[in-house]
Short mmCIF file of C-alpha atoms in Angstrom, two decimals:
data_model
loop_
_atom_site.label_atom_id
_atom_site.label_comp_id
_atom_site.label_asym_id
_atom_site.label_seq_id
_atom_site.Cartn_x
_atom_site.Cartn_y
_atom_site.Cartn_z
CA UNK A 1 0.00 0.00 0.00
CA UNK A 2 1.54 3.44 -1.02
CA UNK A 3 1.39 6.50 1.38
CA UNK A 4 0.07 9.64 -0.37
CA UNK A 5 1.78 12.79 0.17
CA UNK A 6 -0.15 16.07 0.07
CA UNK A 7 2.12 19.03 -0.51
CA UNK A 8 0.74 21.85 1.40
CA UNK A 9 0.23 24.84 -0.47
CA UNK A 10 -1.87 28.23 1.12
CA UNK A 11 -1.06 30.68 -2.06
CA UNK A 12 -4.89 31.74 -2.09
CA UNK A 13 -5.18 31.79 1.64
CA UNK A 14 -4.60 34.52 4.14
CA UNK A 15 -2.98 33.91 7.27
CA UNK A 16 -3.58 36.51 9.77
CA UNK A 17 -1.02 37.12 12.81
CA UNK A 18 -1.85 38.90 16.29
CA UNK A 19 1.26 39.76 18.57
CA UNK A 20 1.26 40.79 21.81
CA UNK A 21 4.80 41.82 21.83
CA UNK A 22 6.99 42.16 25.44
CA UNK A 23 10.75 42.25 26.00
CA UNK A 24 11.69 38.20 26.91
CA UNK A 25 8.80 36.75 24.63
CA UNK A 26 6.18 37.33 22.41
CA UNK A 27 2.40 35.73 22.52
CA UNK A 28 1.29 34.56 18.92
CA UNK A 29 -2.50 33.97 17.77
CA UNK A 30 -2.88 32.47 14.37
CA UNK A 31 -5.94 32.48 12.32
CA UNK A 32 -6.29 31.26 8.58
CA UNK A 33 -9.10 33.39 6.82
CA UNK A 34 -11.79 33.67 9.93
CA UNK A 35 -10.79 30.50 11.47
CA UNK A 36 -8.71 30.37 14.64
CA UNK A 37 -5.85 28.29 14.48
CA UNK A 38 -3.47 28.19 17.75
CA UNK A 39 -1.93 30.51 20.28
CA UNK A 40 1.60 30.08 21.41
CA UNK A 41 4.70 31.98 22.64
CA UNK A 42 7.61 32.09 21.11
CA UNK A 43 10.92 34.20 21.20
CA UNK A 44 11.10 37.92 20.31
CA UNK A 45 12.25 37.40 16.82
CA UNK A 46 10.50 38.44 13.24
CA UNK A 47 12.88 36.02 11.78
CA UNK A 48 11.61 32.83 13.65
CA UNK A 49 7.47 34.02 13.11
CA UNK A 50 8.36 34.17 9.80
CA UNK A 51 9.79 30.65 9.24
CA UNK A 52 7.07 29.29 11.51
CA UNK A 53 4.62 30.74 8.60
CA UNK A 54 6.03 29.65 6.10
CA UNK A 55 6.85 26.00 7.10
CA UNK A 56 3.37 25.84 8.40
CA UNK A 57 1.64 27.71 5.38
CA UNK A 58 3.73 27.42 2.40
CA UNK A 59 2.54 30.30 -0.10
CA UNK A 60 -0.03 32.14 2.12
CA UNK A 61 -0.29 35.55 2.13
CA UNK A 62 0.62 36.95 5.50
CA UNK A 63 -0.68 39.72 7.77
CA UNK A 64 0.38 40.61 11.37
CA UNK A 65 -0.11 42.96 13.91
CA UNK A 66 0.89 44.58 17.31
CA UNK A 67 0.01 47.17 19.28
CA UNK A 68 2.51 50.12 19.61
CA UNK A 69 4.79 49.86 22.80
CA UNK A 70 8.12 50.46 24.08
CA UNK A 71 9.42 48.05 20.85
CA UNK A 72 9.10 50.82 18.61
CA UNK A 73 9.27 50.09 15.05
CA UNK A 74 11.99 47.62 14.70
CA UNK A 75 9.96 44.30 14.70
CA UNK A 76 7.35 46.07 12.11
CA UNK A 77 10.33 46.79 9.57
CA UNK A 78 11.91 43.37 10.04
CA UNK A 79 7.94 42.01 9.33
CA UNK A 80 7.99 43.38 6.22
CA UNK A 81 11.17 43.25 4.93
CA UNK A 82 10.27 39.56 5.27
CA UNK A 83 7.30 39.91 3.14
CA UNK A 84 4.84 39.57 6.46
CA UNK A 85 2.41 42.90 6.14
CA UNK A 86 2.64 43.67 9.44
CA UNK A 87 0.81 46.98 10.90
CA UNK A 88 1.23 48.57 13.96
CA UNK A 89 -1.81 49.78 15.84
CA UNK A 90 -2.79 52.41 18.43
CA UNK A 91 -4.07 50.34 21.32
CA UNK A 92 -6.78 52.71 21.95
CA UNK A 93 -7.86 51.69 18.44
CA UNK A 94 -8.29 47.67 19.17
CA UNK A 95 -12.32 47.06 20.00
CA UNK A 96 -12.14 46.06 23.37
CA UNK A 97 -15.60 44.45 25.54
CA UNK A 98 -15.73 44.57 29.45
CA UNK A 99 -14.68 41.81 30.10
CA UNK A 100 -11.82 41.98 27.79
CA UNK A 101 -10.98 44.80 29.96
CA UNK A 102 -11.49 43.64 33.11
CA UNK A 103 -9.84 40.12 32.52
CA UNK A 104 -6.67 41.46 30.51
CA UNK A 105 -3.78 38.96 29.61
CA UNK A 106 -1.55 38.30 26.92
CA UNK A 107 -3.15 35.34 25.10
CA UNK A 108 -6.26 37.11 25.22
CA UNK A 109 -4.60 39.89 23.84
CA UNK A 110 -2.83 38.23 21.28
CA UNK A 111 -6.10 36.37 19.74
CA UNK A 112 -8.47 40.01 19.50
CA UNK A 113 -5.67 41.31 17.95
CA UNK A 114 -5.85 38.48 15.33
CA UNK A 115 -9.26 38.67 15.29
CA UNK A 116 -10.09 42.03 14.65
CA UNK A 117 -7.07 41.92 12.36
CA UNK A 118 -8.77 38.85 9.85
CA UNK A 119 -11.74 40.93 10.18
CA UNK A 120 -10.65 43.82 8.48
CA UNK A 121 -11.21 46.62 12.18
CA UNK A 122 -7.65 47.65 12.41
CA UNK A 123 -5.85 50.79 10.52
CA UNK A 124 -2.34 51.09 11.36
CA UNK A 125 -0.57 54.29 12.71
CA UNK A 126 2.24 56.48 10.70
CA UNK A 127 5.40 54.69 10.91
CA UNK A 128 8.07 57.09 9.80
CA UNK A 129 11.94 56.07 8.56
CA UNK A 130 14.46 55.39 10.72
CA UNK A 131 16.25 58.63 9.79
CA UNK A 132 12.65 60.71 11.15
CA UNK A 133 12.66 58.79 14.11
CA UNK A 134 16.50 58.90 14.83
CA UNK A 135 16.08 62.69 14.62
CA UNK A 136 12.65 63.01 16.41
CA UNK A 137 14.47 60.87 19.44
CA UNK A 138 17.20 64.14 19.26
CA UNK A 139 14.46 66.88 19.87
CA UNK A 140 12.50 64.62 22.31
CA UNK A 141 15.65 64.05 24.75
CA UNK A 142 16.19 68.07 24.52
CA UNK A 143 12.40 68.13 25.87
CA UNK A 144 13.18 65.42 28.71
CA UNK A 145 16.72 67.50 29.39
CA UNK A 146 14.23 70.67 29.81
CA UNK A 147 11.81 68.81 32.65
CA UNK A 148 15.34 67.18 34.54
CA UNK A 149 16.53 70.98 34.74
CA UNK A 150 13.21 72.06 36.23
CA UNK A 151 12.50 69.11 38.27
CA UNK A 152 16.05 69.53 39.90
CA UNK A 153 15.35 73.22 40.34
CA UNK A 154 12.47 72.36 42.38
CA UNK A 155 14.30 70.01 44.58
CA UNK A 156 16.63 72.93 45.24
CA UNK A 157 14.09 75.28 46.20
CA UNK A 158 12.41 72.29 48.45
CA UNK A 159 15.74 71.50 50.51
CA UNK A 160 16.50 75.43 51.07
CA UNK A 161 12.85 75.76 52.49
CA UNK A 162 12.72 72.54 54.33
CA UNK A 163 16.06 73.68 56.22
CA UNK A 164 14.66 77.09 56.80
CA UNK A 165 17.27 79.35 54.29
CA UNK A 166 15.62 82.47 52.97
CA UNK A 167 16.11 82.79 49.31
CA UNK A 168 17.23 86.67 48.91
CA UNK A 169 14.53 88.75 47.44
CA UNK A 170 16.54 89.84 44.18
CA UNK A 171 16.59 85.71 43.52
CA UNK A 172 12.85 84.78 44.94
CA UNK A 173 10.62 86.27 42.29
CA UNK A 174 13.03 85.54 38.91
CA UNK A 175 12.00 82.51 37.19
CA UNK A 176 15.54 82.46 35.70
CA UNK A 177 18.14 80.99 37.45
CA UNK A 178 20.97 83.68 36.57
CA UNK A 179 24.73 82.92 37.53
CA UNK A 180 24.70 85.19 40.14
CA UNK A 181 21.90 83.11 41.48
CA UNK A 182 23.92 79.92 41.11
CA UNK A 183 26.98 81.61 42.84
CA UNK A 184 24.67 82.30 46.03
CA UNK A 185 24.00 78.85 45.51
CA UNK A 186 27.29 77.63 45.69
CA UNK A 187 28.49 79.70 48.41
CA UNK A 188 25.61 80.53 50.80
CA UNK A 189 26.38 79.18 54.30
CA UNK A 190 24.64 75.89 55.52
CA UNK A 191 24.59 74.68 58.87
CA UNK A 192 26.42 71.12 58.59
CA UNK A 193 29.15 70.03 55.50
CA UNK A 194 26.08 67.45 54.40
CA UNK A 195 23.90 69.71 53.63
CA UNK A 196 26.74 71.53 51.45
CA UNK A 197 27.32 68.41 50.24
CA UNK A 198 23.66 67.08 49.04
CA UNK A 199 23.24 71.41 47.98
CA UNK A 200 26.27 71.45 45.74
CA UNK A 201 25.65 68.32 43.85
CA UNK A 202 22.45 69.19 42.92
CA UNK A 203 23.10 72.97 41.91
CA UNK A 204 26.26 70.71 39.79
CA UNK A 205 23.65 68.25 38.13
CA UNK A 206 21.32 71.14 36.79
CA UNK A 207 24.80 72.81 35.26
CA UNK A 208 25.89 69.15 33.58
CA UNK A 209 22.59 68.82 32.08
CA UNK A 210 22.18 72.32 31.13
CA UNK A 211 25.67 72.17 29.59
CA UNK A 212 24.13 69.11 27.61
CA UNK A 213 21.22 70.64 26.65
CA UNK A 214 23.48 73.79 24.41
CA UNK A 215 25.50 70.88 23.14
CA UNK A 216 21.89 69.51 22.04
CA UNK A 217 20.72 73.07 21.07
CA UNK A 218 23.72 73.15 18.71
CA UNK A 219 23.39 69.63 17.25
CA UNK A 220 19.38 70.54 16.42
CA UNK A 221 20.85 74.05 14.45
CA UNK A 222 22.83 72.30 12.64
CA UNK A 223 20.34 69.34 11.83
CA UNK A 224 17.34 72.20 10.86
CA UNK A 225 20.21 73.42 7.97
CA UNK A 226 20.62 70.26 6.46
CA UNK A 227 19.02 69.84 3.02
CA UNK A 228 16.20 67.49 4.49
CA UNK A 229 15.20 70.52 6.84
CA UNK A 230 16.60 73.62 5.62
CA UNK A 231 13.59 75.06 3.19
CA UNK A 232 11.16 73.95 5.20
CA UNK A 233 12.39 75.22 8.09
CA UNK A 234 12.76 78.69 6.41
CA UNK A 235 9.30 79.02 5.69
CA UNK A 236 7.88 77.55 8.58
CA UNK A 237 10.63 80.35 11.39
CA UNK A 238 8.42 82.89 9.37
CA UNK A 239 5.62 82.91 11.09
CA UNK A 240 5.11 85.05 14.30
CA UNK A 241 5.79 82.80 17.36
CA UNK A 242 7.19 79.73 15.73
CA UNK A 243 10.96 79.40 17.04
CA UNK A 244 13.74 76.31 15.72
CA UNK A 245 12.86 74.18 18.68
CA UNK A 246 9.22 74.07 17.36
CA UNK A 247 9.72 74.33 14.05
CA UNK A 248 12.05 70.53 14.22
CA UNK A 249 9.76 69.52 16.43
CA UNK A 250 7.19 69.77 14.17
CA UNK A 251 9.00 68.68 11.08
CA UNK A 252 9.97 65.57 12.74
CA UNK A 253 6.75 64.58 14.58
CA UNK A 254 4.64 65.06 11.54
CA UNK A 255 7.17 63.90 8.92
CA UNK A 256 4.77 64.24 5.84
CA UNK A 257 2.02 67.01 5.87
CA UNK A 258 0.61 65.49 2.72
CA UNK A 259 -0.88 62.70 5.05
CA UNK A 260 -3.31 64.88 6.52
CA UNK A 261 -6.05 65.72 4.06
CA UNK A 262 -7.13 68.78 6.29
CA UNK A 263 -6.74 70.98 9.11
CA UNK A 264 -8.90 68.92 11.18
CA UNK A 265 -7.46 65.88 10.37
CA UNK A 266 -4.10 67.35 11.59
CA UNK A 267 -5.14 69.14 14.95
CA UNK A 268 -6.92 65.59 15.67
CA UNK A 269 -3.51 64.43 15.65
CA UNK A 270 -2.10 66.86 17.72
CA UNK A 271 -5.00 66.82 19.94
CA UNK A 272 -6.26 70.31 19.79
CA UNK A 273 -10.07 68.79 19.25
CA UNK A 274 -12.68 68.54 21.89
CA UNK A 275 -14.50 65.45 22.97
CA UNK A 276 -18.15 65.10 21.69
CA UNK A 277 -21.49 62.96 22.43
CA UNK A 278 -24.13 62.90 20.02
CA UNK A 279 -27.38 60.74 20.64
CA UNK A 280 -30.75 61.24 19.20
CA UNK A 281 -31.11 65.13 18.90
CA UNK A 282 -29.06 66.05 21.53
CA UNK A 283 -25.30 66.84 20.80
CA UNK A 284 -22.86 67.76 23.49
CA UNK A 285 -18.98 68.96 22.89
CA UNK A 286 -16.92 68.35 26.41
CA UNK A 287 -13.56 69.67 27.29
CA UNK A 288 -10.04 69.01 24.85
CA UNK A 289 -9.64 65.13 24.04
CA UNK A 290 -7.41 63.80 25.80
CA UNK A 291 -5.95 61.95 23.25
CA UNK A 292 -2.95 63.89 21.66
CA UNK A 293 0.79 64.10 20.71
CA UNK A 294 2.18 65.03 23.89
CA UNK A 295 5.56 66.61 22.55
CA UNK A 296 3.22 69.02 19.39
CA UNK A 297 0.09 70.05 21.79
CA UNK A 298 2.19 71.54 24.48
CA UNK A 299 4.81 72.98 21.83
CA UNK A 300 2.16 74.33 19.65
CA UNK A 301 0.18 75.99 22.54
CA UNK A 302 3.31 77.37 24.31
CA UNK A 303 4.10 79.07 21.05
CA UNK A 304 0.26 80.34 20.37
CA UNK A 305 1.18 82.59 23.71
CA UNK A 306 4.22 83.82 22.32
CA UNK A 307 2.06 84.32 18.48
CA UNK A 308 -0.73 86.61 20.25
CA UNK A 309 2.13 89.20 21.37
CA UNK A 310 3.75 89.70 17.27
CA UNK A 311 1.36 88.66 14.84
CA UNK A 312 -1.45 91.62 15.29
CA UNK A 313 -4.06 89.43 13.24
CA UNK A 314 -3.78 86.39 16.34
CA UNK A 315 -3.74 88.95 19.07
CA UNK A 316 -7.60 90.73 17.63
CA UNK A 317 -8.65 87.22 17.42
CA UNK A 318 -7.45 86.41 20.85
CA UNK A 319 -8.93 89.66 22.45
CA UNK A 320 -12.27 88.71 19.97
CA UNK A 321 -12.20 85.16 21.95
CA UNK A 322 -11.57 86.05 25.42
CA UNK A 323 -14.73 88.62 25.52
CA UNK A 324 -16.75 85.25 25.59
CA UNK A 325 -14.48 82.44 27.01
CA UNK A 326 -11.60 81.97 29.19
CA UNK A 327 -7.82 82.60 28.08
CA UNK A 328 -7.25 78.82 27.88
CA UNK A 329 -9.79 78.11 26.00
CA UNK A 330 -9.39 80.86 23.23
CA UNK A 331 -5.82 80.11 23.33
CA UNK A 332 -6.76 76.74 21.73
CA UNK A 333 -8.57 78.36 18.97
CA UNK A 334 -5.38 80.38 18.32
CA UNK A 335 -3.39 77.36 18.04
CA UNK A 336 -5.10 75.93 15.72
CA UNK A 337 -4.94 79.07 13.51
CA UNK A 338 -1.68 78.95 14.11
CA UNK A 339 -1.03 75.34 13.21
CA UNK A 340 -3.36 76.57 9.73
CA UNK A 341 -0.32 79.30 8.95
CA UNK A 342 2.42 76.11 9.75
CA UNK A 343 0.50 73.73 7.30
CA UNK A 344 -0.13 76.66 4.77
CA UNK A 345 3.42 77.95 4.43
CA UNK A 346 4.31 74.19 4.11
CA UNK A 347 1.95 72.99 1.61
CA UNK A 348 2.79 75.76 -0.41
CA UNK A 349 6.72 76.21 0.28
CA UNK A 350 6.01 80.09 0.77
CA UNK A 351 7.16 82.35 3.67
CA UNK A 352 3.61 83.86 5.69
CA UNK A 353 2.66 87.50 5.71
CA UNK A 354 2.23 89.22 9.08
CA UNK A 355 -1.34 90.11 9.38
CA UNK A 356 -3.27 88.22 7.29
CA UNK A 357 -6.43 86.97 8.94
CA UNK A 358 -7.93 83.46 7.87
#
């Protein structure tokens, strides 16, 4: 009696991958077309999913996903490099149930991922080059440099009033820490060689990383002059408020503004859009989502404040808003005419005109 041999072929069959992705190992749910197939872990490796696919289903077409985490973008490249189109989703995105929520663990994880995946409920997020995201990691550590200085700042001003020392009234009111400041710093007179101790080190760690940060500063000039940055950047300085730090910022956080087919579409991404609920006849718009990029809403608004005081179109539509809401609240409807000039000048690779009310 002869054995027959069925070669395994899946070329009109797609085979749909769910990751739950963590640092030691990685949960895998399989499902071919709408049918579920097996969960399992396996290492943290592209490379080993991939021959697992393709020993398992020769010739199928594959599709993956994972939610975006600390992993970054690495294992989605690798994915499709390999010829596995993987996408990378916002978890907030994933159609979750109660229970789902409530009873949370990787396997589970792993198979609604591949489920909502085979079922066609998942869009994935922007996933920019390596050379975007190497120099949006350079502007992001200046913004974590800027919250070290101010957090050790405030541990300075917390020792000298927990140990009773009176900061002199020429220093108390001056939100910037001048060297003569530092120098009083340095040399004021403490009551045990401790407390000089513990006093000088931190007044030495907020002048390393400040030192760090110019070096930084310097690195991101250079960067914005580069011929990836430079025209853009030119246009984008000339409007009334918008500095280098948040012009890069911008460039490299939004990468392409040809992926936003509007305004709204854009300050949805940065999160300058309010929450809404809509049933039946009633409609009710709540407070600012809170769902946002944290580095462009703060960046943006920081520089609508600065905007109001030299572009005189911004500050009569700021004086217009405030006669009917509060400061922070028309200040968000200045940032988003101010993020209108940013996407205008770059759309149209033209410098902006002072004054011009839109």
């Amino acid at each position: 009696m002869q054995n027959k041999v069925t070669q395994l072929d899946y070329h009109e069959h797609n085979i749909y991958v769910g990751l739950d992705t963590h640092l030691r190992s990685w949960k895998v749910t399989i499902r071919v077309g709408q049918e579920y197939y097996k969960t399992f872990s396996q290492d943290p490796s592209p490379e080993i999913l991939y021959k697992y696919l393709v020993r398992n289903f020769p010739n199928g077409t594959y599709f993956s996903a994972y939610e975006a985490s600390f992993s970054g973008f690495t294992a989605h490249r690798e994915l499709n490099k390999l010829g596995v189109k993987n996408i990378v989703v916002n978890p907030a995105d994933i159609p979750t149930t109660d229970k789902e929520r409530k009873q949370k663990d990787d396997a589970r994880d792993s198979r609604k991922i591949a489920e909502q995946l085979a079922g066609s409920n998942l869009k994935g997020i922007y996933v920019p080059s390596v050379e975007i995201e190497s120099d949006r990691a350079l502007l992001r550590y200046r913004r974590t440099q800027v919250k070290e200085i101010s957090r050790n700042k405030n541990r300075i001003k917390s020792f000298l009033y927990f140990h009773g020392i009176t900061i002199p009234e020429q220093f108390a009111e001056k939100s910037y820490w001048s060297k003569r400041f530092t120098k009083w710093l340095l040399e004021v007179e403490l009551p045990s060689k401790s407390m000089r101790t513990t006093l000088t080190e931190i007044v030495e760690t907020v002048e390393f990383i400040r030192n760090s940060q110019y070096r930084l500063l310097r690195k991101i000039r250079l960067l914005s002059q580069s011929e990836k940055y430079k025209a853009d950047t030119s246009f984008l300085i000339s409007v009334p408020g918008v500095g280098l730090k948040t012009v890069m910022s911008f460039l490299t956080e939004i990468d392409d503004i040809t992926r936003f087919n509007n305004l709204d579409q854009l300050c949805s991404f940065i999160g300058l859009v309010p929450t809404t609920n809509s049933s039946g006849e009633k409609e009710s718009i709540g407070n600012i989502t809170k769902r946002q990029n944290k580095v462009l809403r703060s960046t943006i608004i920081e520089s609508s404040w600065i905007a109001i005081r030299n572009d005189p179109a911004l500050m009569m539509a700021y004086q217009k808003l405030t006669k009917r809401m509060k400061p922070t609240k028309a200040i968000i409807r200045i940032a988003k005419k101010l993020i209108n000039r940013m996407r205008y000048v770059l759309k149209n690779q033209t410098f902006y005109e002072t004054a011009v009310v839109q």
